[in-house]
Amino acid sequence: TPDEIDGAALETLLFQEIRALNHYLDWEFDIYHWRTQSRVEVDFVLYGPKGIFAIEVKRSDRIRSEDLGGLKLFLEDYPMAKAFFVYMGSEEKWIDSIHVMPFEKFLKNTASLLIKAP
């Protein structure tokens, strides 16, 4: 469906940006996709000297609690990680330990967001 194609395109765009910055800025992140046996997923997990980051990308302009399930489960196993839910909405906020951000804002600020806070 067009929605699935658009979702994959957003993920690919963000992946390419992260990959380019990772190379250009020598971040040394390994980039993974995370999925449990019960098929709970996180689109991107970055692991390296700058920390651990989990990023879920959704085409939707709304946040549904089930959309955050993968990140919440990931944070149970990796509480030191920084988690981002990136979506097509306009509101930026925190839900539990997850930083919810509009896609465009995340894309423009990817380099500054993917630096581990002290």
PDB file of C-alpha atoms in Angstrom:
ATOM      1  CA  THR A   1       0.000   0.000   0.000  1.00  0.00           C
ATOM      2  CA  PRO A   2       1.113   3.612  -0.421  1.00  0.00           C
ATOM      3  CA  ASP A   3       1.299   4.065   3.370  1.00  0.00           C
ATOM      4  CA  GLU A   4       3.709   1.130   3.689  1.00  0.00           C
ATOM      5  CA  ILE A   5       5.837   2.499   0.867  1.00  0.00           C
ATOM      6  CA  ASP A   6       5.904   5.962   2.451  1.00  0.00           C
ATOM      7  CA  GLY A   7       6.853   4.437   5.813  1.00  0.00           C
ATOM      8  CA  ALA A   8       9.710   2.490   4.265  1.00  0.00           C
ATOM      9  CA  ALA A   9      10.848   5.614   2.417  1.00  0.00           C
ATOM     10  CA  LEU A  10      10.976   7.589   5.680  1.00  0.00           C
ATOM     11  CA  GLU A  11      12.972   4.846   7.373  1.00  0.00           C
ATOM     12  CA  THR A  12      15.368   4.681   4.431  1.00  0.00           C
ATOM     13  CA  LEU A  13      15.847   8.456   4.390  1.00  0.00           C
ATOM     14  CA  LEU A  14      16.638   8.519   8.099  1.00  0.00           C
ATOM     15  CA  PHE A  15      18.917   5.475   7.781  1.00  0.00           C
ATOM     16  CA  GLN A  16      20.889   7.153   4.991  1.00  0.00           C
ATOM     17  CA  GLU A  17      21.269  10.333   7.066  1.00  0.00           C
ATOM     18  CA  ILE A  18      22.460   8.412  10.122  1.00  0.00           C
ATOM     19  CA  ARG A  19      24.822   6.303   8.029  1.00  0.00           C
ATOM     20  CA  ALA A  20      26.287   9.376   6.313  1.00  0.00           C
ATOM     21  CA  LEU A  21      26.810  11.254   9.584  1.00  0.00           C
ATOM     22  CA  ASN A  22      28.237   8.132  11.217  1.00  0.00           C
ATOM     23  CA  HIS A  23      30.844   7.911   8.475  1.00  0.00           C
ATOM     24  CA  TYR A  24      31.523  11.630   8.033  1.00  0.00           C
ATOM     25  CA  LEU A  25      31.814  12.422  11.759  1.00  0.00           C
ATOM     26  CA  ASP A  26      33.607   9.161  12.672  1.00  0.00           C
ATOM     27  CA  TRP A  27      31.029   8.247  15.316  1.00  0.00           C
ATOM     28  CA  GLU A  28      31.876   4.551  15.011  1.00  0.00           C
ATOM     29  CA  PHE A  29      28.298   3.408  15.597  1.00  0.00           C
ATOM     30  CA  ASP A  30      27.246  -0.074  14.613  1.00  0.00           C
ATOM     31  CA  ILE A  31      23.695   0.209  13.264  1.00  0.00           C
ATOM     32  CA  TYR A  32      21.213  -2.588  13.903  1.00  0.00           C
ATOM     33  CA  HIS A  33      17.547  -3.459  13.589  1.00  0.00           C
ATOM     34  CA  TRP A  34      16.172  -4.962  16.829  1.00  0.00           C
ATOM     35  CA  ARG A  35      13.381  -7.546  16.973  1.00  0.00           C
ATOM     36  CA  THR A  36      12.236  -9.958  19.652  1.00  0.00           C
ATOM     37  CA  GLN A  37      11.000 -13.489  19.013  1.00  0.00           C
ATOM     38  CA  SER A  38       7.447 -12.141  19.399  1.00  0.00           C
ATOM     39  CA  ARG A  39       8.188  -9.664  16.566  1.00  0.00           C
ATOM     40  CA  VAL A  40       8.344  -6.500  18.664  1.00  0.00           C
ATOM     41  CA  GLU A  41      10.684  -4.192  16.777  1.00  0.00           C
ATOM     42  CA  VAL A  42      12.810  -1.061  16.937  1.00  0.00           C
ATOM     43  CA  ASP A  43      13.786   0.336  13.541  1.00  0.00           C
ATOM     44  CA  PHE A  44      17.323   1.429  14.408  1.00  0.00           C
ATOM     45  CA  VAL A  45      19.677   0.703  17.275  1.00  0.00           C
ATOM     46  CA  LEU A  46      22.973   2.551  17.250  1.00  0.00           C
ATOM     47  CA  TYR A  47      25.709   1.187  19.458  1.00  0.00           C
ATOM     48  CA  GLY A  48      29.157   2.679  19.855  1.00  0.00           C
ATOM     49  CA  PRO A  49      31.513   4.856  21.881  1.00  0.00           C
ATOM     50  CA  LYS A  50      28.924   7.661  22.008  1.00  0.00           C
ATOM     51  CA  GLY A  51      26.310   5.422  23.639  1.00  0.00           C
ATOM     52  CA  ILE A  52      23.262   3.409  22.700  1.00  0.00           C
ATOM     53  CA  PHE A  53      20.351   4.947  20.805  1.00  0.00           C
ATOM     54  CA  ALA A  54      17.041   3.364  19.837  1.00  0.00           C
ATOM     55  CA  ILE A  55      14.959   5.028  17.112  1.00  0.00           C
ATOM     56  CA  GLU A  56      11.470   4.104  15.950  1.00  0.00           C
ATOM     57  CA  VAL A  57      10.109   5.824  12.823  1.00  0.00           C
ATOM     58  CA  LYS A  58       6.386   6.032  12.016  1.00  0.00           C
ATOM     59  CA  ARG A  59       4.626   7.654   9.093  1.00  0.00           C
ATOM     60  CA  SER A  60       1.611   8.459  11.274  1.00  0.00           C
ATOM     61  CA  ASP A  61       0.934  11.964  12.544  1.00  0.00           C
ATOM     62  CA  ARG A  62      -0.466  10.518  15.793  1.00  0.00           C
ATOM     63  CA  ILE A  63       1.181   8.677  18.651  1.00  0.00           C
ATOM     64  CA  ARG A  64      -0.485   5.436  19.674  1.00  0.00           C
ATOM     65  CA  SER A  65       0.621   3.668  22.846  1.00  0.00           C
ATOM     66  CA  GLU A  66       1.286   0.457  20.884  1.00  0.00           C
ATOM     67  CA  ASP A  67       3.725   2.386  18.649  1.00  0.00           C
ATOM     68  CA  LEU A  68       5.950   2.915  21.696  1.00  0.00           C
ATOM     69  CA  GLY A  69       5.933  -0.760  22.729  1.00  0.00           C
ATOM     70  CA  GLY A  70       9.173  -1.703  21.014  1.00  0.00           C
ATOM     71  CA  LEU A  71      11.067   1.221  22.504  1.00  0.00           C
ATOM     72  CA  LYS A  72       9.671   0.542  25.988  1.00  0.00           C
ATOM     73  CA  LEU A  73      10.683  -3.109  25.762  1.00  0.00           C
ATOM     74  CA  PHE A  74      14.132  -2.164  24.479  1.00  0.00           C
ATOM     75  CA  LEU A  75      14.598   0.268  27.384  1.00  0.00           C
ATOM     76  CA  GLU A  76      13.759  -2.498  29.855  1.00  0.00           C
ATOM     77  CA  ASP A  77      16.806  -4.408  28.614  1.00  0.00           C
ATOM     78  CA  TYR A  78      18.978  -1.345  27.919  1.00  0.00           C
ATOM     79  CA  PRO A  79      17.942   1.382  30.394  1.00  0.00           C
ATOM     80  CA  MET A  80      21.063   3.412  29.579  1.00  0.00           C
ATOM     81  CA  ALA A  81      19.899   3.919  25.979  1.00  0.00           C
ATOM     82  CA  LYS A  82      18.421   7.141  24.629  1.00  0.00           C
ATOM     83  CA  ALA A  83      15.150   6.404  22.828  1.00  0.00           C
ATOM     84  CA  PHE A  84      13.484   8.427  20.089  1.00  0.00           C
ATOM     85  CA  PHE A  85      10.042   8.054  18.539  1.00  0.00           C
ATOM     86  CA  VAL A  86      10.099   9.957  15.243  1.00  0.00           C
ATOM     87  CA  TYR A  87       6.773  10.612  13.529  1.00  0.00           C
ATOM     88  CA  MET A  88       4.990  12.904  11.087  1.00  0.00           C
ATOM     89  CA  GLY A  89       3.153  14.870  13.768  1.00  0.00           C
ATOM     90  CA  SER A  90       4.120  18.320  14.976  1.00  0.00           C
ATOM     91  CA  GLU A  91       4.347  17.892  18.744  1.00  0.00           C
ATOM     92  CA  GLU A  92       7.634  17.300  20.550  1.00  0.00           C
ATOM     93  CA  LYS A  93       7.417  15.827  24.032  1.00  0.00           C
ATOM     94  CA  TRP A  94       8.620  13.111  26.378  1.00  0.00           C
ATOM     95  CA  ILE A  95       6.585   9.985  27.071  1.00  0.00           C
ATOM     96  CA  ASP A  96       8.219   8.097  29.916  1.00  0.00           C
ATOM     97  CA  SER A  97      11.884   7.961  28.833  1.00  0.00           C
ATOM     98  CA  ILE A  98      11.120   8.289  25.121  1.00  0.00           C
ATOM     99  CA  HIS A  99      11.826  11.534  23.281  1.00  0.00           C
ATOM    100  CA  VAL A 100       8.976  12.023  20.790  1.00  0.00           C
ATOM    101  CA  MET A 101       9.950  14.253  17.872  1.00  0.00           C
ATOM    102  CA  PRO A 102       8.544  15.355  14.531  1.00  0.00           C
ATOM    103  CA  PHE A 103      10.421  13.702  11.659  1.00  0.00           C
ATOM    104  CA  GLU A 104      11.561  16.959  10.069  1.00  0.00           C
ATOM    105  CA  LYS A 105      12.970  18.287  13.354  1.00  0.00           C
ATOM    106  CA  PHE A 106      14.778  15.019  14.078  1.00  0.00           C
ATOM    107  CA  LEU A 107      16.243  14.945  10.573  1.00  0.00           C
ATOM    108  CA  LYS A 108      17.502  18.541  10.824  1.00  0.00           C
ATOM    109  CA  ASN A 109      19.041  17.909  14.257  1.00  0.00           C
ATOM    110  CA  THR A 110      20.261  14.328  13.929  1.00  0.00           C
ATOM    111  CA  ALA A 111      23.916  15.201  14.509  1.00  0.00           C
ATOM    112  CA  SER A 112      23.283  17.067  17.775  1.00  0.00           C
ATOM    113  CA  LEU A 113      20.753  14.509  19.049  1.00  0.00           C
ATOM    114  CA  LEU A 114      23.044  11.524  18.617  1.00  0.00           C
ATOM    115  CA  ILE A 115      25.661  12.719  21.044  1.00  0.00           C
ATOM    116  CA  LYS A 116      25.483  11.076  24.441  1.00  0.00           C
ATOM    117  CA  ALA A 117      24.561  13.496  27.200  1.00  0.00           C
ATOM    118  CA  PRO A 118      27.056  13.651  30.078  1.00  0.00           C
TER     119      PRO A 118
END
